[in-house]
Short mmCIF file of C-alpha atoms and ligand atoms in Angstrom, two decimals:
data_model
loop_
_atom_site.label_atom_id
_atom_site.label_comp_id
_atom_site.label_asym_id
_atom_site.label_seq_id
_atom_site.Cartn_x
_atom_site.Cartn_y
_atom_site.Cartn_z
CA UNK A 17 -1.83 4.43 -16.82
CA UNK A 18 -0.99 1.09 -18.41
CA UNK A 19 2.10 -0.93 -19.28
CA UNK A 20 2.48 -1.90 -22.93
CA UNK A 21 5.67 -3.94 -22.64
CA UNK A 22 7.65 -5.63 -19.90
CA UNK A 23 11.19 -6.92 -20.25
CA UNK A 24 12.89 -8.78 -17.40
CA UNK A 25 16.42 -10.23 -17.34
CA UNK A 26 18.17 -12.25 -14.61
CA UNK A 27 15.67 -11.27 -11.94
CA UNK A 28 14.94 -13.99 -9.32
CA UNK A 29 14.18 -17.20 -11.28
CA UNK A 30 13.47 -15.31 -14.51
CA UNK A 31 16.38 -15.47 -17.03
CA UNK A 32 14.75 -13.56 -19.80
CA UNK A 33 11.13 -12.63 -20.38
CA UNK A 34 9.26 -10.28 -22.66
CA UNK A 35 5.53 -9.64 -22.37
CA UNK A 36 3.07 -7.29 -24.06
CA UNK A 37 0.26 -6.93 -21.51
CA UNK A 38 -3.41 -6.40 -22.07
CA UNK A 39 -4.55 -2.88 -21.10
CA UNK A 40 -7.06 -4.46 -18.73
CA UNK A 41 -6.76 -7.84 -17.05
CA UNK A 42 -3.60 -9.99 -17.14
CA UNK A 43 -3.64 -13.36 -15.42
CA UNK A 44 -0.42 -15.15 -14.48
CA UNK A 45 -0.95 -18.86 -13.99
CA UNK A 46 1.55 -21.35 -12.63
CA UNK A 47 2.03 -24.02 -10.03
CA UNK A 48 3.93 -23.14 -6.86
CA UNK A 49 7.44 -21.67 -7.14
CA UNK A 50 7.30 -20.98 -10.90
CA UNK A 51 7.85 -17.20 -10.64
CA UNK A 52 4.39 -15.61 -10.40
CA UNK A 53 5.18 -13.48 -7.35
CA UNK A 54 8.62 -12.74 -8.83
CA UNK A 55 6.92 -11.33 -11.93
CA UNK A 56 4.74 -9.01 -9.81
CA UNK A 57 7.78 -8.10 -7.72
CA UNK A 58 9.64 -7.02 -10.88
CA UNK A 59 6.79 -4.70 -11.88
CA UNK A 60 6.55 -3.33 -8.34
CA UNK A 61 10.30 -2.78 -8.18
CA UNK A 62 10.37 -0.72 -11.34
CA UNK A 63 7.37 1.40 -10.26
CA UNK A 64 8.24 1.83 -6.54
CA UNK A 65 12.04 1.29 -6.66
CA UNK A 66 11.97 -1.14 -3.71
CA UNK A 67 10.64 -4.67 -3.37
CA UNK A 68 7.57 -5.47 -1.30
CA UNK A 69 9.46 -8.41 0.17
CA UNK A 70 12.04 -7.09 2.60
CA UNK A 71 15.19 -8.21 0.87
CA UNK A 72 18.40 -6.62 -0.29
CA UNK A 73 18.81 -5.83 -3.98
CA UNK A 74 21.50 -8.46 -4.43
CA UNK A 75 19.01 -11.18 -3.40
CA UNK A 76 16.89 -10.24 -6.39
CA UNK A 77 19.64 -11.13 -8.87
CA UNK A 78 19.22 -14.54 -10.43
CA UNK A 79 21.50 -17.06 -8.72
CA UNK A 80 25.01 -17.08 -10.28
CA UNK A 81 24.38 -13.90 -12.31
CA UNK A 82 25.91 -10.46 -11.81
CA UNK A 83 22.93 -8.19 -12.06
CA UNK A 84 19.35 -7.77 -13.27
CA UNK A 85 17.47 -5.50 -15.61
CA UNK A 86 13.78 -4.65 -15.75
CA UNK A 87 12.23 -2.38 -18.34
CA UNK A 88 8.66 -1.26 -18.81
CA UNK A 89 7.16 0.77 -21.61
CA UNK A 90 4.07 2.54 -20.32
CA UNK A 91 1.43 5.00 -21.35
CA UNK A 92 0.61 7.89 -19.03
CA UNK A 93 -1.58 10.83 -20.03
CA UNK A 94 -1.44 9.59 -23.64
CA UNK A 95 2.36 9.75 -23.71
CA UNK A 96 4.60 6.72 -24.16
CA UNK A 97 7.54 6.36 -21.82
CA UNK A 98 10.20 3.82 -21.10
CA UNK A 99 11.48 3.18 -17.60
CA UNK A 100 14.48 0.98 -16.96
CA UNK A 101 16.12 -0.23 -13.80
CA UNK A 102 19.54 -1.85 -13.98
CA UNK A 103 21.42 -3.32 -11.08
CA UNK A 104 24.87 -4.85 -10.74
CA UNK A 105 25.87 -6.52 -7.47
CA UNK A 106 27.99 -4.11 -5.43
CA UNK A 107 26.77 -1.05 -7.33
CA UNK A 108 23.77 1.25 -6.95
CA UNK A 109 20.61 0.71 -8.97
CA UNK A 110 20.63 2.75 -12.15
CA UNK A 111 17.23 4.10 -13.13
CA UNK A 112 16.53 5.73 -16.46
CA UNK A 113 13.37 7.32 -17.83
CA UNK A 114 13.39 7.63 -21.61
CA UNK A 115 17.15 6.98 -21.50
CA UNK A 116 17.80 9.83 -19.05
CA UNK A 117 19.13 9.01 -15.60
CA UNK A 118 16.74 9.76 -12.72
CA UNK A 119 16.96 9.47 -8.92
CA UNK A 120 15.20 6.59 -7.12
CA UNK A 121 12.47 8.85 -5.72
CA UNK A 122 11.79 10.63 -9.03
CA UNK A 123 8.91 9.78 -11.36
CA UNK A 124 7.65 6.88 -9.30
CA UNK A 125 4.63 5.21 -10.77
CA UNK A 126 1.60 4.34 -8.74
CA UNK A 127 0.81 0.72 -8.06
CA UNK A 128 -1.65 -0.74 -5.60
CA UNK A 129 -0.56 -4.13 -4.38
CA UNK A 130 -2.39 -6.97 -2.67
CA UNK A 131 -0.35 -9.82 -1.23
CA UNK A 132 -1.61 -12.53 1.14
CA UNK A 133 0.34 -10.63 3.82
CA UNK A 134 -2.17 -7.77 3.51
CA UNK A 135 -4.71 -9.80 5.45
CA UNK A 136 -2.73 -8.52 8.46
CA UNK A 137 -4.12 -5.10 7.62
CA UNK A 138 -7.19 -6.27 9.47
CA UNK A 139 -5.78 -8.81 11.87
CA UNK A 140 -2.41 -7.24 12.62
CA UNK A 141 -1.36 -4.47 14.98
CA UNK A 142 -2.58 -0.84 14.56
CA UNK A 143 0.76 0.24 13.06
CA UNK A 144 -0.17 -1.72 9.89
CA UNK A 145 -3.37 0.24 9.46
CA UNK A 146 -1.70 3.57 10.19
CA UNK A 147 1.00 2.83 7.61
CA UNK A 148 -1.67 1.94 5.07
CA UNK A 149 -3.27 5.38 5.52
CA UNK A 150 0.10 7.14 5.64
CA UNK A 151 1.42 5.59 2.44
CA UNK A 152 -1.83 6.40 0.64
CA UNK A 153 -1.73 10.01 1.86
CA UNK A 154 1.95 10.37 0.93
CA UNK A 155 1.10 9.31 -2.63
CA UNK A 156 -1.50 12.03 -3.00
CA UNK A 157 -0.19 14.92 -0.89
CA UNK A 158 3.27 16.47 -0.48
CA UNK A 159 2.07 18.43 2.57
CA UNK A 160 1.20 15.19 4.30
CA UNK A 161 4.70 13.79 3.93
CA UNK A 162 6.17 16.99 5.37
CA UNK A 163 3.75 17.00 8.32
CA UNK A 164 4.42 13.34 9.01
CA UNK A 165 8.20 13.84 9.00
CA UNK A 166 7.79 16.85 11.32
CA UNK A 167 5.50 14.88 13.61
CA UNK A 168 7.92 11.97 13.89
CA UNK A 169 10.71 14.36 14.82
CA UNK A 170 8.56 16.16 17.40
CA UNK A 171 7.42 12.86 18.86
CA UNK A 172 10.95 11.64 19.30
CA UNK A 173 11.99 14.99 20.89
CA UNK A 174 9.00 14.77 23.22
CA UNK A 175 9.81 11.20 24.22
CA UNK A 176 13.44 12.16 24.83
CA UNK A 177 12.31 14.96 27.17
CA UNK A 178 10.06 12.52 29.04
CA UNK A 179 12.90 10.02 29.33
CA UNK A 180 15.46 12.52 30.64
CA UNK A 181 16.64 12.15 34.26
CA UNK A 182 15.36 15.61 35.20
CA UNK A 183 12.29 16.83 33.34
CA UNK A 184 12.50 20.22 31.61
CA UNK A 185 8.85 21.18 32.13
CA UNK A 186 9.09 24.58 30.40
CA UNK A 187 10.53 22.94 27.32
CA UNK A 188 7.86 20.21 27.33
CA UNK A 189 5.05 22.76 27.61
CA UNK A 190 6.48 24.79 24.76
CA UNK A 191 6.86 21.70 22.62
CA UNK A 192 3.29 20.58 23.30
CA UNK A 193 1.77 23.44 21.31
CA UNK A 194 3.64 22.68 18.10
CA UNK A 195 3.22 18.96 18.77
CA UNK A 196 -0.59 19.33 18.94
CA UNK A 197 -0.66 21.65 15.93
CA UNK A 198 1.27 19.18 13.76
CA UNK A 199 -0.60 16.16 15.10
CA UNK A 200 -3.93 17.81 14.27
CA UNK A 201 -2.91 18.19 10.60
CA UNK A 202 -2.22 14.47 10.43
CA UNK A 203 -5.42 13.47 12.18
CA UNK A 204 -7.54 15.75 9.98
CA UNK A 205 -5.95 14.38 6.78
CA UNK A 206 -6.49 10.79 7.94
CA UNK A 207 -10.11 11.46 9.00
CA UNK A 208 -10.78 13.03 5.65
CA UNK A 209 -9.18 10.29 3.53
CA UNK A 210 -10.94 7.62 5.56
CA UNK A 211 -14.31 9.17 4.74
CA UNK A 212 -13.51 8.79 1.01
CA UNK A 213 -12.08 5.31 1.49
CA UNK A 214 -15.15 4.22 3.42
CA UNK A 215 -17.51 5.41 0.71
CA UNK A 216 -15.66 3.49 -2.04
CA UNK A 217 -14.92 0.45 0.16
CA UNK A 218 -18.57 0.03 1.16
CA UNK A 219 -19.51 0.16 -2.50
CA UNK A 220 -16.81 -2.28 -3.61
CA UNK A 221 -17.57 -4.65 -0.76
CA UNK A 222 -21.13 -5.00 -2.00
CA UNK A 223 -20.05 -5.37 -5.63
CA UNK A 224 -17.76 -8.26 -4.73
CA UNK A 225 -20.46 -10.13 -2.91
CA UNK A 226 -20.52 -8.86 0.63
CA UNK A 227 -24.11 -9.23 1.82
CA UNK A 228 -23.40 -7.45 5.08
CA UNK A 229 -22.80 -3.80 5.78
CA UNK A 230 -19.22 -2.65 6.11
CA UNK A 231 -18.24 0.39 8.14
CA UNK A 232 -14.83 1.97 8.71
CA UNK A 233 -14.03 4.24 11.60
CA UNK A 234 -10.92 6.24 12.39
CA UNK A 235 -10.26 5.65 16.08
CA UNK A 236 -8.57 8.69 17.64
CA UNK A 237 -6.44 7.93 20.72
CA UNK A 238 -8.15 10.62 22.83
CA UNK A 239 -11.81 11.64 23.21
CA UNK A 240 -13.25 14.13 20.71
CA UNK A 241 -16.67 15.80 21.00
CA UNK A 242 -19.46 14.34 18.85
CA UNK A 243 -20.47 16.13 15.65
CA UNK A 244 -18.43 17.87 12.99
CA UNK A 245 -14.76 18.01 13.87
CA UNK A 246 -12.49 20.91 12.94
CA UNK A 247 -8.72 21.29 12.92
CA UNK A 248 -8.98 23.68 15.90
CA UNK A 249 -11.04 21.20 17.94
CA UNK A 250 -8.56 18.38 17.35
CA UNK A 251 -5.61 20.59 18.27
CA UNK A 252 -7.24 21.91 21.45
CA UNK A 253 -8.55 18.55 22.62
CA UNK A 254 -5.17 16.91 22.07
CA UNK A 255 -3.47 19.66 24.04
CA UNK A 256 -5.99 19.33 26.89
CA UNK A 257 -5.48 15.57 26.94
CA UNK A 258 -1.73 15.92 27.02
CA UNK A 259 -2.03 18.23 30.03
CA UNK A 260 -4.37 15.89 31.88
CA UNK A 261 -2.04 12.96 31.14
CA UNK A 262 1.05 14.84 32.24
CA UNK A 263 1.85 12.86 35.40
CA UNK A 264 1.10 9.51 33.72
CA UNK A 265 3.32 10.36 30.74
CA UNK A 266 6.11 11.37 33.12
CA UNK A 267 5.76 8.04 34.92
CA UNK A 268 5.61 6.01 31.70
CA UNK A 269 8.29 8.18 30.02
CA UNK A 270 6.33 8.04 26.78
CA UNK A 271 3.85 10.06 24.69
CA UNK A 272 0.51 8.39 25.23
CA UNK A 273 -1.79 10.23 22.81
CA UNK A 274 -1.46 11.42 19.23
CA UNK A 275 -1.71 10.04 15.70
CA UNK A 276 1.00 7.47 16.48
CA UNK A 277 -1.55 5.79 18.77
CA UNK A 278 -4.59 6.01 16.47
CA UNK A 279 -6.17 3.10 14.59
CA UNK A 280 -8.81 2.19 12.00
CA UNK A 281 -11.69 -0.02 13.12
CA UNK A 282 -13.62 -2.17 10.65
CA UNK A 283 -17.19 -3.24 11.37
CA UNK A 284 -19.33 -5.86 9.65
CA UNK A 285 -22.98 -5.37 10.58
CA UNK A 286 -21.75 -3.12 13.40
CA UNK A 287 -19.58 -5.91 14.87
CA UNK A 288 -15.79 -5.53 15.04
CA UNK A 289 -14.46 -7.38 11.97
CA UNK A 290 -11.11 -8.10 13.60
CA UNK A 291 -12.88 -10.29 16.17
CA UNK A 292 -15.98 -11.56 14.39
CA UNK A 293 -15.40 -11.66 10.59
CA UNK A 294 -14.84 -15.01 8.83
CA UNK A 295 -11.71 -15.66 6.71
CA UNK A 296 -13.61 -14.94 3.50
CA UNK A 297 -15.18 -11.80 4.93
CA UNK A 298 -11.79 -10.56 6.11
CA UNK A 299 -10.30 -11.17 2.68
CA UNK A 300 -13.19 -9.40 1.00
CA UNK A 301 -12.83 -6.39 3.31
CA UNK A 302 -9.14 -6.06 2.44
CA UNK A 303 -9.87 -6.40 -1.30
CA UNK A 304 -12.61 -3.77 -1.01
CA UNK A 305 -10.15 -1.53 0.81
CA UNK A 306 -7.58 -1.94 -1.97
CA UNK A 307 -10.19 -1.15 -4.62
CA UNK A 308 -11.10 1.91 -2.54
CA UNK A 309 -7.43 2.92 -2.42
CA UNK A 310 -7.26 2.66 -6.21
CA UNK A 311 -10.37 4.80 -6.62
CA UNK A 312 -9.15 7.39 -4.09
CA UNK A 313 -5.83 7.76 -5.95
CA UNK A 314 -7.70 8.05 -9.24
CA UNK A 315 -10.09 10.72 -7.92
CA UNK A 316 -7.33 12.79 -6.35
CA UNK A 317 -4.59 12.49 -9.00
CA UNK A 318 -6.59 11.72 -12.14
CA UNK A 319 -4.52 8.56 -12.75
CA UNK A 320 -5.43 4.96 -12.02
CA UNK A 321 -2.54 3.03 -10.45
CA UNK A 322 -1.60 -0.43 -11.67
CA UNK A 323 -3.33 -3.14 -9.66
CA UNK A 324 -1.06 -6.03 -8.64
CA UNK A 325 -2.84 -8.93 -7.00
CA UNK A 326 -0.97 -11.93 -5.65
CA UNK A 327 -3.13 -14.95 -4.82
CA UNK A 328 -6.12 -12.77 -4.11
CA UNK A 329 -8.74 -15.39 -4.95
CA UNK A 330 -7.60 -18.11 -2.55
CA UNK A 331 -10.13 -19.08 0.14
CA UNK A 332 -13.04 -17.39 -1.64
CA UNK A 333 -16.12 -19.28 -2.83
CA UNK A 334 -16.67 -19.53 -6.59
CA UNK A 335 -19.37 -16.87 -6.66
CA UNK A 336 -17.14 -14.31 -4.93
CA UNK A 337 -14.21 -15.20 -7.20
CA UNK A 338 -16.37 -14.63 -10.27
CA UNK A 339 -17.59 -11.30 -8.94
CA UNK A 340 -14.01 -10.10 -8.36
CA UNK A 341 -12.87 -11.30 -11.79
CA UNK A 342 -15.92 -9.49 -13.22
CA UNK A 343 -14.93 -6.21 -11.56
CA UNK A 344 -11.34 -6.51 -12.81
CA UNK A 345 -12.42 -7.33 -16.39
CA UNK A 346 -14.66 -4.30 -16.59
CA UNK A 347 -12.37 -1.84 -14.86
CA UNK A 348 -10.56 1.17 -16.33
CA UNK A 349 -7.28 0.17 -14.69
CA UNK A 350 -4.67 -2.43 -15.61
CA UNK A 351 -4.47 -5.53 -13.44
CA UNK A 352 -1.87 -8.27 -13.03
CA UNK A 353 -3.28 -11.17 -11.06
CA UNK A 354 -1.60 -14.44 -10.10
CA UNK A 355 -3.33 -17.75 -9.54
CA UNK A 356 -2.46 -21.43 -9.36
CA UNK A 357 -5.76 -22.45 -10.92
CA UNK A 358 -6.44 -21.87 -14.59
CA UNK A 359 -9.91 -23.38 -14.36
CA UNK A 360 -11.17 -20.21 -12.65
CA UNK A 361 -10.68 -18.18 -15.79
CA UNK A 362 -12.88 -19.24 -18.69
CA UNK A 363 -13.81 -16.81 -21.48
CA UNK A 364 -11.81 -14.03 -19.94
CA UNK A 365 -11.73 -10.57 -21.39
CA UNK A 366 -7.97 -10.14 -21.04
CA UNK A 367 -4.75 -12.14 -21.40
CA UNK A 368 -3.74 -15.34 -19.66
CA UNK A 369 -0.10 -16.37 -19.47
CA UNK A 370 1.57 -19.30 -17.81
CA UNK A 371 4.85 -19.22 -15.94
CA UNK A 372 6.92 -22.36 -15.87
CA UNK A 373 10.24 -22.26 -14.02
CA UNK A 374 10.59 -18.54 -14.73
CA UNK A 375 9.72 -18.92 -18.41
CA UNK A 376 6.67 -17.45 -20.03
CA UNK A 377 4.31 -19.67 -21.97
CA UNK A 378 1.62 -17.78 -23.87
N1 ATP B 8 17.57 -14.73 -6.62
C1 ATP B 8 16.99 -15.83 -7.10
N2 ATP B 8 17.55 -16.51 -8.14
C2 ATP B 8 16.96 -17.62 -8.64
N3 ATP B 8 15.81 -18.12 -8.20
C3 ATP B 8 15.20 -17.49 -7.18
C4 ATP B 8 15.75 -16.31 -6.58
N4 ATP B 8 14.92 -15.89 -5.61
C5 ATP B 8 13.91 -16.77 -5.58
N5 ATP B 8 14.07 -17.72 -6.52
C6 ATP B 8 13.20 -18.87 -6.83
O1 ATP B 8 11.95 -18.39 -7.31
C7 ATP B 8 10.97 -19.38 -6.97
C8 ATP B 8 9.79 -18.73 -6.30
O2 ATP B 8 9.19 -17.89 -7.16
P1 ATP B 8 7.83 -17.18 -6.76
O3 ATP B 8 7.87 -16.73 -5.36
O4 ATP B 8 7.56 -16.17 -7.80
O5 ATP B 8 6.83 -18.40 -6.89
P2 ATP B 8 5.28 -18.41 -7.18
O6 ATP B 8 5.06 -18.82 -8.59
O7 ATP B 8 4.71 -17.12 -6.73
O8 ATP B 8 4.84 -19.60 -6.24
P3 ATP B 8 3.65 -19.73 -5.14
O9 ATP B 8 2.44 -20.19 -5.90
O10 ATP B 8 4.17 -20.81 -4.26
O11 ATP B 8 3.51 -18.43 -4.45
C9 ATP B 8 11.60 -20.35 -6.00
O12 ATP B 8 11.82 -21.55 -6.66
C10 ATP B 8 12.87 -19.66 -5.59
O13 ATP B 8 13.89 -20.56 -5.30
MG1 MG B 9 3.70 -16.58 -5.05
#
């Protein structure tokens, strides 16, 4: 998939902007606060229908204006489409695909985003890593979304039972079977996707200059036997663990095992990257993971997402920067990358644009 035209009006600090992107690499240059992240945010908003910065829609409207409009013309499966999002303060967003009104969750386009905040994928709490896997799985499987919704409901019912003044043991035991059955679906899907992600991430990590070996491991919150793991094994082991933890869970009034307690561990040369990796190594791991996400989506859906990269090259040495730029130039997907430094991009196979106070300078 690629965007052939972008039109933005009264969005953040952008009054009016029209851009015909390159099918491959697009580089947005500008000093601080000129609108580079805003530009990426506009693309993300039209593809995902929400911003990646947690703000209300009205904050996205240019100061002193009444609403914004973003339109992209894009090519998907050799068909040209036009997607428009219009917003007026106080009203709901209006989304149209080829001039026909659609709902916010219809016809979403896939975009993989890197922001400096994503470094917390590695350094932050486990919930970040679980959400990363969940949002990837939701993009490629409808079953996963259903199982996850069911699991969240079951978990909250289970926790409510544990929190009640008098414990309904029969109810808890009955719930545990369906709880373990649903949990096992989630764990199996995550184990499976992580195997794919690891394969592509290890590859990408080396391509972008990682000399060390990267390894990813899905850390289940209860012990599983070594060797090949089946759905049945996960379900039974989880159930056994829940039973053996019964009195502790009753004391703590909380569900102590299950996919909501799982994590992903990253290892560099078999050492935990969260503790031992350098800044540059951490950044490279996250970039490799994003490239792996892109490849996983492509292999499972047949479509490459857009790749939106905000300040991805900061902190990296010049050799690593060049290697990443090389990968992006040669790729089959479309990239929008922001940077404050134009000197990094000489003889680029792609387009370079400059943003100055929300205005585009070609
Ligand atoms: N709703 C809005 N209306 C007008 N201007 C806004 C709005 N929201 C943010 N801005 C302005 O947009 C500018 C920031 O834009 P943006 O975050 O895209 O900068 P940037 O080019 O990515 O800079 P940096 O290199 O520092 O990340 C700020 O000057 C901010 O005041
Ligand atoms: Mg920015």
